[in-house]
Amino acid sequence: MNTYSAKPSEVTKKWLIIDAEGVVLGRLASKVAYLLRGKHKPIFTPHIDTGDHVVVINAQKVKLTGKKLKDKVYYRHTGFAGGIKETTPEFILNSKHPERVIEKAVERMMPKESPLARQQLGKLRVYPGTEHPHTAQQAEVYDFAKMNPKNKR
């Protein structure tokens, strides 16, 4: 018996829409990373991009459990001495770009920084509201909230 390895020409990519309204952030991010990598497909090959395109809508209405909304801290560094900056998910969700919370959560659940990871993350689109410009792709609705009662708050 031979091991099957998918070739890029054999991979078909679908478009999926996930509504993030009331969904727990960590559970959503892990499932989106799973779909972007293509691990839900029987032809999954680790070194080939076999994943689907994922569109996440209502990113502004995502939920965090416990006191994470106020207590969780995201750090970044400017590159200058003493240039560490910190922010909370509450501040980001109420700011100009609330979709960044989901983008960073998914990015941190992908494999380490590599050309393949960048290619797979390029298939993620996150929008703060219900409007998105991907109606021409005829995306399927992926009802993540109904899969498990713990997914929705």
JSON list of C-alpha atoms in Angstrom, two decimals:
[
{"chain": "A", "resi": 1, "resn": "MET", "atom": "CA", "xyz": [0.00, 0.00, 0.00]},
{"chain": "A", "resi": 2, "resn": "ASN", "atom": "CA", "xyz": [1.33, 3.43, -0.94]},
{"chain": "A", "resi": 3, "resn": "THR", "atom": "CA", "xyz": [0.95, 6.66, 0.98]},
{"chain": "A", "resi": 4, "resn": "TYR", "atom": "CA", "xyz": [-1.19, 9.21, -0.84]},
{"chain": "A", "resi": 5, "resn": "SER", "atom": "CA", "xyz": [0.22, 12.70, -1.31]},
{"chain": "A", "resi": 6, "resn": "ALA", "atom": "CA", "xyz": [-2.00, 15.38, -2.83]},
{"chain": "A", "resi": 7, "resn": "LYS", "atom": "CA", "xyz": [-0.73, 17.48, -5.71]},
{"chain": "A", "resi": 8, "resn": "PRO", "atom": "CA", "xyz": [-1.68, 21.18, -5.96]},
{"chain": "A", "resi": 9, "resn": "SER", "atom": "CA", "xyz": [-3.52, 20.53, -9.23]},
{"chain": "A", "resi": 10, "resn": "GLU", "atom": "CA", "xyz": [-5.80, 17.95, -7.54]},
{"chain": "A", "resi": 11, "resn": "VAL", "atom": "CA", "xyz": [-6.99, 20.25, -4.76]},
{"chain": "A", "resi": 12, "resn": "THR", "atom": "CA", "xyz": [-10.41, 21.92, -5.03]},
{"chain": "A", "resi": 13, "resn": "LYS", "atom": "CA", "xyz": [-10.99, 24.87, -2.74]},
{"chain": "A", "resi": 14, "resn": "LYS", "atom": "CA", "xyz": [-14.45, 25.79, -1.49]},
{"chain": "A", "resi": 15, "resn": "TRP", "atom": "CA", "xyz": [-15.60, 29.06, 0.07]},
{"chain": "A", "resi": 16, "resn": "LEU", "atom": "CA", "xyz": [-17.14, 28.93, 3.54]},
{"chain": "A", "resi": 17, "resn": "ILE", "atom": "CA", "xyz": [-18.94, 31.68, 5.49]},
{"chain": "A", "resi": 18, "resn": "ILE", "atom": "CA", "xyz": [-18.90, 31.56, 9.29]},
{"chain": "A", "resi": 19, "resn": "ASP", "atom": "CA", "xyz": [-21.04, 33.91, 11.39]},
{"chain": "A", "resi": 20, "resn": "ALA", "atom": "CA", "xyz": [-19.09, 34.89, 14.51]},
{"chain": "A", "resi": 21, "resn": "GLU", "atom": "CA", "xyz": [-22.03, 36.50, 16.33]},
{"chain": "A", "resi": 22, "resn": "GLY", "atom": "CA", "xyz": [-22.03, 35.21, 19.91]},
{"chain": "A", "resi": 23, "resn": "VAL", "atom": "CA", "xyz": [-19.36, 32.57, 19.20]},
{"chain": "A", "resi": 24, "resn": "VAL", "atom": "CA", "xyz": [-16.46, 31.94, 21.60]},
{"chain": "A", "resi": 25, "resn": "LEU", "atom": "CA", "xyz": [-13.22, 33.34, 20.12]},
{"chain": "A", "resi": 26, "resn": "GLY", "atom": "CA", "xyz": [-10.82, 30.47, 20.88]},
{"chain": "A", "resi": 27, "resn": "ARG", "atom": "CA", "xyz": [-13.15, 27.77, 19.60]},
{"chain": "A", "resi": 28, "resn": "LEU", "atom": "CA", "xyz": [-13.82, 29.76, 16.44]},
{"chain": "A", "resi": 29, "resn": "ALA", "atom": "CA", "xyz": [-10.12, 30.45, 15.81]},
{"chain": "A", "resi": 30, "resn": "SER", "atom": "CA", "xyz": [-9.14, 26.79, 16.19]},
{"chain": "A", "resi": 31, "resn": "LYS", "atom": "CA", "xyz": [-11.86, 25.66, 13.77]},
{"chain": "A", "resi": 32, "resn": "VAL", "atom": "CA", "xyz": [-10.96, 28.35, 11.22]},
{"chain": "A", "resi": 33, "resn": "ALA", "atom": "CA", "xyz": [-7.28, 27.35, 11.39]},
{"chain": "A", "resi": 34, "resn": "TYR", "atom": "CA", "xyz": [-8.35, 23.72, 10.90]},
{"chain": "A", "resi": 35, "resn": "LEU", "atom": "CA", "xyz": [-10.37, 24.66, 7.79]},
{"chain": "A", "resi": 36, "resn": "LEU", "atom": "CA", "xyz": [-7.62, 26.90, 6.37]},
{"chain": "A", "resi": 37, "resn": "ARG", "atom": "CA", "xyz": [-5.06, 24.09, 6.63]},
{"chain": "A", "resi": 38, "resn": "GLY", "atom": "CA", "xyz": [-7.42, 21.56, 5.05]},
{"chain": "A", "resi": 39, "resn": "LYS", "atom": "CA", "xyz": [-7.28, 19.04, 7.88]},
{"chain": "A", "resi": 40, "resn": "HIS", "atom": "CA", "xyz": [-10.99, 18.31, 7.43]},
{"chain": "A", "resi": 41, "resn": "LYS", "atom": "CA", "xyz": [-10.35, 16.80, 4.00]},
{"chain": "A", "resi": 42, "resn": "PRO", "atom": "CA", "xyz": [-9.29, 13.21, 3.36]},
{"chain": "A", "resi": 43, "resn": "ILE", "atom": "CA", "xyz": [-6.60, 14.43, 0.93]},
{"chain": "A", "resi": 44, "resn": "PHE", "atom": "CA", "xyz": [-4.81, 16.51, 3.60]},
{"chain": "A", "resi": 45, "resn": "THR", "atom": "CA", "xyz": [-1.10, 16.75, 2.93]},
{"chain": "A", "resi": 46, "resn": "PRO", "atom": "CA", "xyz": [1.03, 18.79, 5.39]},
{"chain": "A", "resi": 47, "resn": "HIS", "atom": "CA", "xyz": [3.27, 20.46, 2.79]},
{"chain": "A", "resi": 48, "resn": "ILE", "atom": "CA", "xyz": [0.48, 21.34, 0.30]},
{"chain": "A", "resi": 49, "resn": "ASP", "atom": "CA", "xyz": [-2.20, 24.00, 0.71]},
{"chain": "A", "resi": 50, "resn": "THR", "atom": "CA", "xyz": [-5.34, 21.86, 0.69]},
{"chain": "A", "resi": 51, "resn": "GLY", "atom": "CA", "xyz": [-7.54, 24.20, 2.76]},
{"chain": "A", "resi": 52, "resn": "ASP", "atom": "CA", "xyz": [-10.62, 26.19, 1.89]},
{"chain": "A", "resi": 53, "resn": "HIS", "atom": "CA", "xyz": [-11.28, 29.93, 1.76]},
{"chain": "A", "resi": 54, "resn": "VAL", "atom": "CA", "xyz": [-12.98, 31.14, 4.94]},
{"chain": "A", "resi": 55, "resn": "VAL", "atom": "CA", "xyz": [-15.03, 34.34, 5.29]},
{"chain": "A", "resi": 56, "resn": "VAL", "atom": "CA", "xyz": [-15.86, 35.34, 8.88]},
{"chain": "A", "resi": 57, "resn": "ILE", "atom": "CA", "xyz": [-18.65, 37.89, 9.32]},
{"chain": "A", "resi": 58, "resn": "ASN", "atom": "CA", "xyz": [-19.85, 39.75, 12.45]},
{"chain": "A", "resi": 59, "resn": "ALA", "atom": "CA", "xyz": [-16.33, 39.75, 13.92]},
{"chain": "A", "resi": 60, "resn": "GLN", "atom": "CA", "xyz": [-17.28, 42.64, 16.18]},
{"chain": "A", "resi": 61, "resn": "LYS", "atom": "CA", "xyz": [-19.81, 40.45, 18.03]},
{"chain": "A", "resi": 62, "resn": "VAL", "atom": "CA", "xyz": [-17.43, 37.63, 19.00]},
{"chain": "A", "resi": 63, "resn": "LYS", "atom": "CA", "xyz": [-17.46, 36.60, 22.69]},
{"chain": "A", "resi": 64, "resn": "LEU", "atom": "CA", "xyz": [-14.67, 35.87, 25.14]},
{"chain": "A", "resi": 65, "resn": "THR", "atom": "CA", "xyz": [-15.30, 33.68, 28.18]},
{"chain": "A", "resi": 66, "resn": "GLY", "atom": "CA", "xyz": [-14.62, 34.65, 31.76]},
{"chain": "A", "resi": 67, "resn": "LYS", "atom": "CA", "xyz": [-12.90, 37.99, 32.38]},
{"chain": "A", "resi": 68, "resn": "LYS", "atom": "CA", "xyz": [-10.71, 37.76, 29.26]},
{"chain": "A", "resi": 69, "resn": "LEU", "atom": "CA", "xyz": [-12.37, 40.77, 27.66]},
{"chain": "A", "resi": 70, "resn": "LYS", "atom": "CA", "xyz": [-10.79, 43.09, 30.23]},
{"chain": "A", "resi": 71, "resn": "ASP", "atom": "CA", "xyz": [-7.95, 41.02, 31.75]},
{"chain": "A", "resi": 72, "resn": "LYS", "atom": "CA", "xyz": [-6.31, 39.45, 28.68]},
{"chain": "A", "resi": 73, "resn": "VAL", "atom": "CA", "xyz": [-3.39, 41.53, 27.40]},
{"chain": "A", "resi": 74, "resn": "TYR", "atom": "CA", "xyz": [-1.92, 41.56, 23.90]},
{"chain": "A", "resi": 75, "resn": "TYR", "atom": "CA", "xyz": [1.68, 42.76, 23.65]},
{"chain": "A", "resi": 76, "resn": "ARG", "atom": "CA", "xyz": [3.58, 44.16, 20.68]},
{"chain": "A", "resi": 77, "resn": "HIS", "atom": "CA", "xyz": [6.94, 45.88, 20.36]},
{"chain": "A", "resi": 78, "resn": "THR", "atom": "CA", "xyz": [7.75, 48.96, 18.30]},
{"chain": "A", "resi": 79, "resn": "GLY", "atom": "CA", "xyz": [11.38, 47.95, 17.80]},
{"chain": "A", "resi": 80, "resn": "PHE", "atom": "CA", "xyz": [12.73, 50.81, 19.87]},
{"chain": "A", "resi": 81, "resn": "ALA", "atom": "CA", "xyz": [14.16, 50.56, 23.38]},
{"chain": "A", "resi": 82, "resn": "GLY", "atom": "CA", "xyz": [11.33, 50.45, 25.93]},
{"chain": "A", "resi": 83, "resn": "GLY", "atom": "CA", "xyz": [8.81, 50.28, 23.10]},
{"chain": "A", "resi": 84, "resn": "ILE", "atom": "CA", "xyz": [6.54, 47.53, 24.41]},
{"chain": "A", "resi": 85, "resn": "LYS", "atom": "CA", "xyz": [2.86, 48.33, 23.92]},
{"chain": "A", "resi": 86, "resn": "GLU", "atom": "CA", "xyz": [-0.11, 46.51, 25.39]},
{"chain": "A", "resi": 87, "resn": "THR", "atom": "CA", "xyz": [-3.82, 46.46, 24.67]},
{"chain": "A", "resi": 88, "resn": "THR", "atom": "CA", "xyz": [-6.89, 44.45, 25.62]},
{"chain": "A", "resi": 89, "resn": "PRO", "atom": "CA", "xyz": [-9.46, 42.67, 23.45]},
{"chain": "A", "resi": 90, "resn": "GLU", "atom": "CA", "xyz": [-12.13, 45.07, 24.71]},
{"chain": "A", "resi": 91, "resn": "PHE", "atom": "CA", "xyz": [-10.18, 48.04, 23.32]},
{"chain": "A", "resi": 92, "resn": "ILE", "atom": "CA", "xyz": [-9.57, 46.33, 19.96]},
{"chain": "A", "resi": 93, "resn": "LEU", "atom": "CA", "xyz": [-13.21, 45.21, 19.55]},
{"chain": "A", "resi": 94, "resn": "ASN", "atom": "CA", "xyz": [-14.41, 48.78, 20.20]},
{"chain": "A", "resi": 95, "resn": "SER", "atom": "CA", "xyz": [-11.81, 50.37, 17.91]},
{"chain": "A", "resi": 96, "resn": "LYS", "atom": "CA", "xyz": [-11.64, 50.94, 14.16]},
{"chain": "A", "resi": 97, "resn": "HIS", "atom": "CA", "xyz": [-10.53, 47.37, 13.26]},
{"chain": "A", "resi": 98, "resn": "PRO", "atom": "CA", "xyz": [-12.36, 44.81, 15.47]},
{"chain": "A", "resi": 99, "resn": "GLU", "atom": "CA", "xyz": [-11.58, 42.02, 12.98]},
{"chain": "A", "resi": 100, "resn": "ARG", "atom": "CA", "xyz": [-7.94, 41.98, 14.13]},
{"chain": "A", "resi": 101, "resn": "VAL", "atom": "CA", "xyz": [-8.84, 40.00, 17.25]},
{"chain": "A", "resi": 102, "resn": "ILE", "atom": "CA", "xyz": [-9.96, 37.05, 15.13]},
{"chain": "A", "resi": 103, "resn": "GLU", "atom": "CA", "xyz": [-7.13, 37.46, 12.62]},
{"chain": "A", "resi": 104, "resn": "LYS", "atom": "CA", "xyz": [-4.44, 37.32, 15.31]},
{"chain": "A", "resi": 105, "resn": "ALA", "atom": "CA", "xyz": [-6.12, 34.42, 17.13]},
{"chain": "A", "resi": 106, "resn": "VAL", "atom": "CA", "xyz": [-6.21, 32.37, 13.93]},
{"chain": "A", "resi": 107, "resn": "GLU", "atom": "CA", "xyz": [-2.66, 33.38, 13.00]},
{"chain": "A", "resi": 108, "resn": "ARG", "atom": "CA", "xyz": [-1.39, 32.15, 16.35]},
{"chain": "A", "resi": 109, "resn": "MET", "atom": "CA", "xyz": [-3.08, 28.76, 15.85]},
{"chain": "A", "resi": 110, "resn": "MET", "atom": "CA", "xyz": [-1.47, 28.17, 12.45]},
{"chain": "A", "resi": 111, "resn": "PRO", "atom": "CA", "xyz": [1.90, 26.46, 12.05]},
{"chain": "A", "resi": 112, "resn": "LYS", "atom": "CA", "xyz": [4.99, 28.58, 12.60]},
{"chain": "A", "resi": 113, "resn": "GLU", "atom": "CA", "xyz": [5.72, 31.46, 10.26]},
{"chain": "A", "resi": 114, "resn": "SER", "atom": "CA", "xyz": [6.49, 30.01, 6.84]},
{"chain": "A", "resi": 115, "resn": "PRO", "atom": "CA", "xyz": [5.57, 30.61, 3.20]},
{"chain": "A", "resi": 116, "resn": "LEU", "atom": "CA", "xyz": [2.89, 27.89, 3.43]},
{"chain": "A", "resi": 117, "resn": "ALA", "atom": "CA", "xyz": [1.38, 29.46, 6.57]},
{"chain": "A", "resi": 118, "resn": "ARG", "atom": "CA", "xyz": [1.27, 32.87, 4.87]},
{"chain": "A", "resi": 119, "resn": "GLN", "atom": "CA", "xyz": [-0.41, 31.31, 1.83]},
{"chain": "A", "resi": 120, "resn": "GLN", "atom": "CA", "xyz": [-3.02, 29.61, 4.03]},
{"chain": "A", "resi": 121, "resn": "LEU", "atom": "CA", "xyz": [-3.66, 32.79, 6.05]},
{"chain": "A", "resi": 122, "resn": "GLY", "atom": "CA", "xyz": [-4.20, 34.65, 2.78]},
{"chain": "A", "resi": 123, "resn": "LYS", "atom": "CA", "xyz": [-7.41, 32.64, 2.36]},
{"chain": "A", "resi": 124, "resn": "LEU", "atom": "CA", "xyz": [-8.92, 34.16, 5.53]},
{"chain": "A", "resi": 125, "resn": "ARG", "atom": "CA", "xyz": [-11.22, 37.16, 5.20]},
{"chain": "A", "resi": 126, "resn": "VAL", "atom": "CA", "xyz": [-12.71, 38.76, 8.31]},
{"chain": "A", "resi": 127, "resn": "TYR", "atom": "CA", "xyz": [-15.37, 41.49, 8.29]},
{"chain": "A", "resi": 128, "resn": "PRO", "atom": "CA", "xyz": [-16.76, 43.37, 11.32]},
{"chain": "A", "resi": 129, "resn": "GLY", "atom": "CA", "xyz": [-20.34, 43.44, 10.02]},
{"chain": "A", "resi": 130, "resn": "THR", "atom": "CA", "xyz": [-22.61, 41.23, 7.94]},
{"chain": "A", "resi": 131, "resn": "GLU", "atom": "CA", "xyz": [-21.61, 42.79, 4.61]},
{"chain": "A", "resi": 132, "resn": "HIS", "atom": "CA", "xyz": [-18.89, 41.11, 2.55]},
{"chain": "A", "resi": 133, "resn": "PRO", "atom": "CA", "xyz": [-17.87, 41.33, -1.14]},
{"chain": "A", "resi": 134, "resn": "HIS", "atom": "CA", "xyz": [-17.68, 37.56, -1.74]},
{"chain": "A", "resi": 135, "resn": "THR", "atom": "CA", "xyz": [-21.20, 36.79, -2.93]},
{"chain": "A", "resi": 136, "resn": "ALA", "atom": "CA", "xyz": [-19.93, 35.90, -6.42]},
{"chain": "A", "resi": 137, "resn": "GLN", "atom": "CA", "xyz": [-17.98, 32.94, -4.98]},
{"chain": "A", "resi": 138, "resn": "GLN", "atom": "CA", "xyz": [-21.26, 31.29, -3.88]},
{"chain": "A", "resi": 139, "resn": "ALA", "atom": "CA", "xyz": [-19.90, 30.47, -0.45]},
{"chain": "A", "resi": 140, "resn": "GLU", "atom": "CA", "xyz": [-21.51, 27.77, 1.67]},
{"chain": "A", "resi": 141, "resn": "VAL", "atom": "CA", "xyz": [-22.73, 28.72, 5.13]},
{"chain": "A", "resi": 142, "resn": "TYR", "atom": "CA", "xyz": [-20.74, 26.81, 7.76]},
{"chain": "A", "resi": 143, "resn": "ASP", "atom": "CA", "xyz": [-22.89, 26.88, 10.92]},
{"chain": "A", "resi": 144, "resn": "PHE", "atom": "CA", "xyz": [-20.22, 26.67, 13.59]},
{"chain": "A", "resi": 145, "resn": "ALA", "atom": "CA", "xyz": [-22.47, 27.83, 16.45]},
{"chain": "A", "resi": 146, "resn": "LYS", "atom": "CA", "xyz": [-24.80, 24.81, 16.13]},
{"chain": "A", "resi": 147, "resn": "MET", "atom": "CA", "xyz": [-22.03, 22.18, 16.11]},
{"chain": "A", "resi": 148, "resn": "ASN", "atom": "CA", "xyz": [-21.59, 22.24, 19.88]},
{"chain": "A", "resi": 149, "resn": "PRO", "atom": "CA", "xyz": [-23.60, 24.11, 22.55]},
{"chain": "A", "resi": 150, "resn": "LYS", "atom": "CA", "xyz": [-20.33, 25.35, 24.07]},
{"chain": "A", "resi": 151, "resn": "ASN", "atom": "CA", "xyz": [-19.48, 27.25, 20.86]},
{"chain": "A", "resi": 152, "resn": "LYS", "atom": "CA", "xyz": [-22.09, 29.94, 21.48]},
{"chain": "A", "resi": 153, "resn": "ARG", "atom": "CA", "xyz": [-22.50, 32.22, 24.50]}
]
